[in-house]
């Protein structure tokens, strides 16, 4: 448990790099160095006097201030002085309020509250003096010792809650209760510091707010506090007390995340993981108390801190609590809260009946008004709920999201609501459709350890009685039973696909069995030893005493090779926690107790060739089918994916670190295509990750001992409620994600040809052709230094590189495959960058960055028609469909300029910002300019046209027109694509991005059936707009009355994709 | 502000390397400008390497390009156009690199391996790690360069701390307090036992180290700017890079 607490800085909440002590958190150090009042600036080394106080030494430093041990000269006593850094009062009113509060806080005299003596100001820096307490904070206690015993935590928190209640009685809120604000004095008694003070100050600038204040400790703040609206009440402190208790019991705050935003989102929307799941020794009573404090709704928490203290004291005395655990009634209430639609509808129905019964026209009108308001609330609540489910990112939520959207649609939506509903629906529809398939029922008493299912081979092994093993499959072979003599089976550890060999764990030790002959081939008399069969059969690796490993020949039972790591553990009890042989049998990966490293051995000679560090004990390892990647899982629930070298055995590099719930990783498996990784953890079921997007696809409950895929879409087995199951995760029908491996370059341009292929400019040097429907790579364009490329309607690729403009004819090699012919240079030139074609491909514009000029060529693509400029550093060019206008853009002046090609005259220029770009609509009516923001101009008069559909976007990126010029696709907020209707510019739909990287290129297919979005790290997402619209139509959310062109095999797609509203 | 205050704030600015380099661009070249520039480049090439990698070049090409860039910068007065208005070293270097890479693309890859002397020793494996780390860190991907930069600053400071400790005979304790990334920090209590100190003494040492760490961060960053105002700005920028990843 403490391992999860180590990942975030206890002071600022930022994730800590592996191996870095919280004392040296980079964020805190930089913040302190950046603070002008920090050590180097504010206090000169020689004179450390602050009013009546002589500052002796700095004893602590946090996001809000520095604490000094000081001597109060007038009284000659030792005190602590806290100087609040970087903060000053937002105004006279705030200052007066701070003083008022400080005076109230200073009046608090309580044995468990650190008394404040004086509040003052020194050169505009507020400070206060208080008792000096020798001791440590609860934060450092838990960081070092891990979770506290339940009784100790309850006793401590009861005392703290009593002190908080005392302060509340005196009208003072704390507002920032957290483990680092509670000191333990030398007698182990808690003393609360910082009462009501720190949070009253505003930062001096927006930047400070972002880095200093918001990074405080959102993990302990109440949802109403995080939202920052309205006055806070004692309930906010009750929440923080609950968060504090949670931390004491589990070693971590209730909500954690990689980013601040993730934490804030969880505080506002997510339910905390039950403390008992993180620490099974927590009593039910304490869990009930803790979760009651952490209720999102303030009125559902303890009414005050005193009531909390009372229940904690009851828990210590083992008396019945006032708080009730979530029983059936509470569950029903939670259900109502989570499904407000149904519940409120029921209530409305009741009201309506009442109205009819009353028979009064006035009452009826009032009821109608109330109903309208209620329905409005309900719609919003439903869409909020759909959004929250989407943010959870779990494929299992797909149907739940669609249900909410369907209910909201049934209540009638306005335009804004429709756009929101479409977004949620589209995001849900893009998730894979997950299902489970029962494989077999187990009698309740049957232990899972005694069953072995190999999904891919279609075989099963079961311990059928003492000393007996039943073999089933493959499908056409009869069921057999094997006698194991006197040996009982404790667990089936491994078996070959043909069920010839098995590794069985017996009370006596671990045995290698020849199941065909019913013969024990080899036995290690150590019941805890690990053993694993080689994938190609014939031999196994078996753990021996003192960390030694033996390669055992299965036919003969002879030990071929015995080896041990260079640093064996002296203690015979410790040993290997996981072993995994690479698919080619060349390497063995293993994790040991007592070391946080995974060792890689060469199996030919037993030499250790590499070590992978993980910061925690490695409990599971698995190889990808090609043997190039290795996944390792830790006891704390972390999963690392490593990439091997192109040749040789080392070095290995870390490719991904995947987030999981806490709980030891017990098994890992790659899908055969290497795209997905399944992980079974103790207590947290099975998680499946998409390694392309690095997202978790789903989290299923159940238990998995050894997972395997039998195709890209099916993984198992897992045991859930007595049923052994396989999980199905077919690819999403609506969106496909690709990673343009092996390099992780940004996608800089996407351009469709006349058919279904698209040319992609990937990084500054690579081009490739992809399928325009699903984005799968078709063929690479092997040229060094590609700068821009287009598909010519005559069936060729036009590309610029350092030699000039080249022409590559394309040919259909076979259905679905493209062949690239010989390339020849059409227009030589070393500095040519951007190029553009008109609608028919009869005009070609080429930009020369060095000369700062653009040349227009005719249908032969070699005769010069015109030449215009200058536009210094021009790198991109666009042509109107009739080639009348050319728009140029370059990073030097960050402008977009428009030229009349016939006269070479510059007719329009506008500042565009970094990465300037422009495009003409296919009907020639519009010019879209992107860079800092997306703007639309009408051609000819070059007047800007408002785009109301972007009004709520905080940031816009690249844009692309649909071929019929009736849609404009724009990247909003970096990761999403918004479709706007033209003319008018109203929002229709937001496509939620899947990649962590920013979208940098967009294109719509000629038939508008698909949209390709490319981004950083070589990511490419293909959306099937045609299918999406059919699905949206099923939900009543499509935007045109006319049905979308059904280009192909839709069949009953709508019925399949969309669960119809009830 | 007291006199010593003002002194504390302006002290680093008498000798910042970046100032020396900027002055070299003017007619009266400072004699040690080349050395100052080389020292800066030696320290700050991992972020440049990371940026070139992100532009789409493979590790070897990126190392070559970075090497060639420094060679150009140091050899042939790549700073002829340097003027104080150009701002901080970090932003200057990025802009210069972008120009350089574009020009080199035009030059049809003349920087390909061989023929050019290595002026700045590049540890490609380490830089590759830096790149991977910067790419993997949360936050917008166009900040790879800045993230790598911030991390390089912290790494340089850590090296200086270790060097100072070495000089003071406390190298082992310092190394144990600041384990290399990916290492495993030993609890203070155990450290105390190992070094024959009380836990309190170890904590005090950590506390002092932390104070020195902060000072050195300011000093290190000061080397890359020309004015006190820029130093504060640059520090805040680096903080925003490492802290705000949402």
GROMACS .gro file of C-alpha atoms in nm, chain A residues 115-378:
model
  264
  115UNK     CA    1  -0.199   2.845   1.886
  116UNK     CA    2  -0.148   3.154   1.672
  117UNK     CA    3   0.012   3.446   1.851
  118UNK     CA    4   0.027   3.725   1.602
  119UNK     CA    5  -0.062   3.803   1.245
  120UNK     CA    6   0.143   4.067   1.070
  121UNK     CA    7   0.295   4.188   0.753
  122UNK     CA    8   0.654   4.245   0.651
  123UNK     CA    9   0.714   4.446   0.334
  124UNK     CA   10   0.379   4.336   0.202
  125UNK     CA   11   0.437   3.970   0.289
  126UNK     CA   12   0.181   3.841   0.537
  127UNK     CA   13   0.313   3.619   0.815
  128UNK     CA   14   0.197   3.478   1.142
  129UNK     CA   15   0.365   3.343   1.450
  130UNK     CA   16   0.254   3.039   1.645
  131UNK     CA   17   0.362   2.779   1.898
  132UNK     CA   18   0.672   2.594   1.801
  133UNK     CA   19   0.596   2.221   1.802
  134UNK     CA   20   0.875   1.966   1.782
  135UNK     CA   21   0.750   1.671   1.592
  136UNK     CA   22   0.658   1.534   1.260
  137UNK     CA   23   0.357   1.563   1.035
  138UNK     CA   24   0.107   1.286   0.974
  139UNK     CA   25   0.211   1.300   0.607
  140UNK     CA   26   0.569   1.202   0.684
  141UNK     CA   27   0.455   0.941   0.937
  142UNK     CA   28   0.237   0.762   0.682
  143UNK     CA   29   0.493   0.804   0.404
  144UNK     CA   30   0.747   0.620   0.615
  145UNK     CA   31   0.539   0.371   0.808
  146UNK     CA   32   0.254   0.304   0.571
  147UNK     CA   33  -0.110   0.289   0.683
  148UNK     CA   34  -0.174   0.318   1.056
  149UNK     CA   35  -0.352   0.044   1.250
  150UNK     CA   36  -0.726   0.112   1.241
  151UNK     CA   37  -0.757   0.175   1.612
  152UNK     CA   38  -0.472   0.425   1.619
  153UNK     CA   39  -0.611   0.606   1.313
  154UNK     CA   40  -0.957   0.626   1.471
  155UNK     CA   41  -0.822   0.755   1.801
  156UNK     CA   42  -0.610   1.018   1.632
  157UNK     CA   43  -0.886   1.133   1.406
  158UNK     CA   44  -1.137   1.151   1.691
  159UNK     CA   45  -0.906   1.392   1.872
  160UNK     CA   46  -0.853   1.595   1.553
  161UNK     CA   47  -1.227   1.604   1.483
  162UNK     CA   48  -1.297   1.726   1.838
  163UNK     CA   49  -1.050   2.009   1.788
  164UNK     CA   50  -1.205   2.099   1.454
  165UNK     CA   51  -1.549   2.095   1.618
  166UNK     CA   52  -1.419   2.335   1.881
  167UNK     CA   53  -1.300   2.571   1.609
  168UNK     CA   54  -1.631   2.544   1.426
  169UNK     CA   55  -1.810   2.639   1.749
  170UNK     CA   56  -1.595   2.954   1.746
  171UNK     CA   57  -1.683   3.032   1.387
  172UNK     CA   58  -1.351   2.930   1.231
  173UNK     CA   59  -1.318   2.687   0.939
  174UNK     CA   60  -0.988   2.525   0.862
  175UNK     CA   61  -1.035   2.486   0.482
  176UNK     CA   62  -0.709   2.304   0.425
  177UNK     CA   63  -0.702   1.996   0.648
  178UNK     CA   64  -0.452   1.745   0.518
  179UNK     CA   65  -0.186   1.511   0.658
  180UNK     CA   66   0.088   1.770   0.630
  181UNK     CA   67  -0.115   2.017   0.839
  182UNK     CA   68  -0.135   1.789   1.141
  183UNK     CA   69   0.172   1.764   1.362
  184UNK     CA   70   0.237   1.489   1.611
  185UNK     CA   71   0.409   1.619   1.919
  186UNK     CA   72   0.672   1.413   2.102
  187UNK     CA   73   0.392   1.252   2.306
  188UNK     CA   74   0.212   1.135   1.994
  189UNK     CA   75  -0.066   1.390   2.036
  190UNK     CA   76  -0.198   1.561   1.721
  191UNK     CA   77  -0.184   1.940   1.681
  192UNK     CA   78  -0.356   2.107   1.389
  193UNK     CA   79  -0.178   2.396   1.218
  194UNK     CA   80  -0.274   2.664   0.965
  195UNK     CA   81  -0.625   2.717   1.092
  196UNK     CA   82  -0.833   2.922   0.850
  197UNK     CA   83  -0.537   3.116   0.725
  198UNK     CA   84  -0.356   2.998   0.420
  199UNK     CA   85  -0.655   2.961   0.198
  200UNK     CA   86  -0.771   3.315   0.250
  201UNK     CA   87  -0.492   3.456   0.041
  202UNK     CA   88  -0.502   3.500  -0.329
  203UNK     CA   89  -0.207   3.447  -0.555
  204UNK     CA   90  -0.043   3.752  -0.703
  205UNK     CA   91  -0.100   3.647  -1.061
  206UNK     CA   92  -0.274   3.387  -1.269
  207UNK     CA   93   0.051   3.200  -1.296
  208UNK     CA   94   0.093   3.179  -0.928
  209UNK     CA   95  -0.258   3.054  -0.894
  210UNK     CA   96  -0.185   2.782  -1.143
  211UNK     CA   97   0.141   2.669  -0.993
  212UNK     CA   98   0.118   2.767  -0.633
  213UNK     CA   99  -0.232   2.752  -0.514
  214UNK     CA  100  -0.417   2.504  -0.728
  215UNK     CA  101  -0.133   2.263  -0.672
  216UNK     CA  102  -0.200   2.279  -0.300
  217UNK     CA  103  -0.373   1.961  -0.202
  218UNK     CA  104  -0.686   1.916  -0.408
  219UNK     CA  105  -0.685   1.552  -0.307
  220UNK     CA  106  -0.820   1.644   0.037
  221UNK     CA  107  -1.057   1.923  -0.061
  222UNK     CA  108  -1.434   1.880  -0.070
  223UNK     CA  109  -1.606   1.876  -0.410
  224UNK     CA  110  -1.781   2.205  -0.334
  225UNK     CA  111  -1.441   2.355  -0.251
  226UNK     CA  112  -1.283   2.225  -0.573
  227UNK     CA  113  -1.566   2.373  -0.775
  228UNK     CA  114  -1.491   2.701  -0.603
  229UNK     CA  115  -1.849   2.816  -0.592
  230UNK     CA  116  -2.045   2.943  -0.299
  231UNK     CA  117  -1.957   2.980   0.065
  232UNK     CA  118  -1.801   2.686   0.240
  233UNK     CA  119  -1.945   2.543   0.556
  234UNK     CA  120  -1.828   2.305   0.827
  235UNK     CA  121  -1.923   2.019   0.593
  236UNK     CA  122  -1.615   2.100   0.384
  237UNK     CA  123  -1.393   2.039   0.686
  238UNK     CA  124  -1.586   1.719   0.764
  239UNK     CA  125  -1.504   1.602   0.411
  240UNK     CA  126  -1.135   1.679   0.456
  241UNK     CA  127  -1.136   1.494   0.789
  242UNK     CA  128  -1.272   1.193   0.601
  243UNK     CA  129  -0.998   1.231   0.340
  244UNK     CA  130  -0.744   1.249   0.621
  245UNK     CA  131  -0.884   0.930   0.777
  246UNK     CA  132  -0.874   0.764   0.437
  247UNK     CA  133  -0.507   0.853   0.404
  248UNK     CA  134  -0.425   0.722   0.751
  249UNK     CA  135  -0.604   0.393   0.677
  250UNK     CA  136  -0.479   0.330   0.326
  251UNK     CA  137  -0.158   0.529   0.288
  252UNK     CA  138  -0.296   0.737   0.002
  253UNK     CA  139  -0.552   1.014  -0.049
  254UNK     CA  140  -0.899   0.915  -0.171
  255UNK     CA  141  -0.825   1.036  -0.522
  256UNK     CA  142  -0.503   1.018  -0.715
  257UNK     CA  143  -0.416   1.091  -1.072
  258UNK     CA  144  -0.130   1.159  -1.305
  259UNK     CA  145  -0.238   1.517  -1.346
  260UNK     CA  146  -0.400   1.780  -1.135
  261UNK     CA  147  -0.695   1.786  -1.372
  262UNK     CA  148  -0.744   1.416  -1.324
  263UNK     CA  149  -0.750   1.455  -0.946
  264UNK     CA  150  -0.992   1.747  -0.961
  265UNK     CA  151  -1.219   1.557  -1.193
  266UNK     CA  152  -1.225   1.262  -0.961
  267UNK     CA  153  -1.292   1.474  -0.656
  268UNK     CA  154  -1.589   1.623  -0.836
  269UNK     CA  155  -1.723   1.311  -1.002
  270UNK     CA  156  -1.581   0.980  -0.889
  271UNK     CA  157  -1.658   0.760  -0.590
  272UNK     CA  158  -1.350   0.676  -0.387
  273UNK     CA  159  -1.220   0.321  -0.393
  274UNK     CA  160  -1.341   0.154  -0.078
  275UNK     CA  161  -1.066   0.166   0.189
  276UNK     CA  162  -1.114  -0.202   0.257
  277UNK     CA  163  -1.017  -0.282  -0.098
  278UNK     CA  164  -0.687  -0.106  -0.045
  279UNK     CA  165  -0.630  -0.233   0.304
  280UNK     CA  166  -0.839  -0.537   0.396
  281UNK     CA  167  -0.758  -0.490   0.763
  282UNK     CA  168  -0.973  -0.176   0.782
  283UNK     CA  169  -1.289  -0.251   0.979
  284UNK     CA  170  -1.631  -0.211   0.827
  285UNK     CA  171  -1.717   0.053   1.085
  286UNK     CA  172  -1.421   0.272   0.996
  287UNK     CA  173  -1.494   0.231   0.627
  288UNK     CA  174  -1.853   0.338   0.684
  289UNK     CA  175  -1.741   0.646   0.878
  290UNK     CA  176  -1.481   0.736   0.619
  291UNK     CA  177  -1.715   0.707   0.323
  292UNK     CA  178  -1.989   0.902   0.498
  293UNK     CA  179  -1.748   1.194   0.534
  294UNK     CA  180  -1.656   1.165   0.167
  295UNK     CA  181  -2.012   1.195   0.035
  296UNK     CA  182  -2.026   1.440  -0.254
  297UNK     CA  183  -2.343   1.598  -0.121
  298UNK     CA  184  -2.257   1.804   0.191
  299UNK     CA  185  -2.590   1.730   0.360
  300UNK     CA  186  -2.524   1.357   0.346
  301UNK     CA  187  -2.206   1.387   0.552
  302UNK     CA  188  -2.193   1.405   0.930
  303UNK     CA  189  -2.380   1.720   1.034
  304UNK     CA  190  -2.069   1.844   1.215
  305UNK     CA  191  -1.723   1.741   1.325
  306UNK     CA  192  -1.851   1.655   1.673
  307UNK     CA  193  -2.086   1.391   1.531
  308UNK     CA  194  -1.791   1.246   1.341
  309UNK     CA  195  -1.582   1.241   1.657
  310UNK     CA  196  -1.860   1.060   1.842
  311UNK     CA  197  -1.890   0.788   1.581
  312UNK     CA  198  -1.513   0.743   1.576
  313UNK     CA  199  -1.514   0.703   1.953
  314UNK     CA  200  -1.795   0.449   1.921
  315UNK     CA  201  -1.592   0.261   1.663
  316UNK     CA  202  -1.295   0.249   1.901
  317UNK     CA  203  -1.526   0.109   2.172
  318UNK     CA  204  -1.688  -0.135   1.923
  319UNK     CA  205  -2.030   0.016   1.983
  320UNK     CA  206  -2.290   0.049   1.708
  321UNK     CA  207  -2.242   0.353   1.487
  322UNK     CA  208  -2.486   0.629   1.409
  323UNK     CA  209  -2.377   0.619   1.046
  324UNK     CA  210  -2.522   0.332   0.851
  325UNK     CA  211  -2.323   0.140   0.598
  326UNK     CA  212  -2.471   0.158   0.252
  327UNK     CA  213  -2.758  -0.088   0.309
  328UNK     CA  214  -3.043  -0.159   0.069
  329UNK     CA  215  -3.211   0.174   0.138
  330UNK     CA  216  -2.891   0.370   0.085
  331UNK     CA  217  -2.823   0.171  -0.228
  332UNK     CA  218  -3.167   0.261  -0.356
  333UNK     CA  219  -3.101   0.624  -0.280
  334UNK     CA  220  -2.767   0.614  -0.458
  335UNK     CA  221  -2.936   0.445  -0.750
  336UNK     CA  222  -3.191   0.724  -0.763
  337UNK     CA  223  -2.911   0.978  -0.758
  338UNK     CA  224  -2.732   0.801  -1.037
  339UNK     CA  225  -3.044   0.743  -1.243
  340UNK     CA  226  -3.226   1.068  -1.190
  341UNK     CA  227  -3.418   1.027  -1.514
  342UNK     CA  228  -3.621   0.734  -1.402
  343UNK     CA  229  -3.665   0.853  -1.048
  344UNK     CA  230  -3.766   1.207  -1.134
  345UNK     CA  231  -3.999   1.082  -1.404
  346UNK     CA  232  -4.170   0.873  -1.139
  347UNK     CA  233  -4.201   1.175  -0.915
  348UNK     CA  234  -4.335   1.384  -1.203
  349UNK     CA  235  -4.593   1.125  -1.282
  350UNK     CA  236  -4.704   1.143  -0.923
  351UNK     CA  237  -4.730   1.521  -0.945
  352UNK     CA  238  -4.925   1.511  -1.266
  353UNK     CA  239  -5.178   1.271  -1.122
  354UNK     CA  240  -5.211   1.498  -0.824
  355UNK     CA  241  -5.277   1.790  -1.057
  356UNK     CA  242  -5.547   1.602  -1.240
  357UNK     CA  243  -5.707   1.502  -0.916
  358UNK     CA  244  -5.706   1.860  -0.794
  359UNK     CA  245  -5.878   1.959  -1.116
  360UNK     CA  246  -5.771   2.318  -1.079
  361UNK     CA  247  -5.654   2.506  -1.387
  362UNK     CA  248  -5.414   2.720  -1.183
  363UNK     CA  249  -5.264   2.420  -1.017
  364UNK     CA  250  -5.230   2.252  -1.356
  365UNK     CA  251  -5.045   2.553  -1.502
  366UNK     CA  252  -4.814   2.564  -1.206
  367UNK     CA  253  -4.753   2.195  -1.242
  368UNK     CA  254  -4.680   2.236  -1.612
  369UNK     CA  255  -4.423   2.501  -1.534
  370UNK     CA  256  -4.270   2.287  -1.263
  371UNK     CA  257  -4.262   1.998  -1.501
  372UNK     CA  258  -4.079   2.201  -1.767
  373UNK     CA  259  -3.817   2.305  -1.517
  374UNK     CA  260  -3.783   1.955  -1.382
  375UNK     CA  261  -3.748   1.808  -1.730
  376UNK     CA  262  -3.480   2.065  -1.810
  377UNK     CA  263  -3.285   1.965  -1.501
  378UNK     CA  264  -3.333   1.605  -1.587
   0.00000   0.00000   0.00000
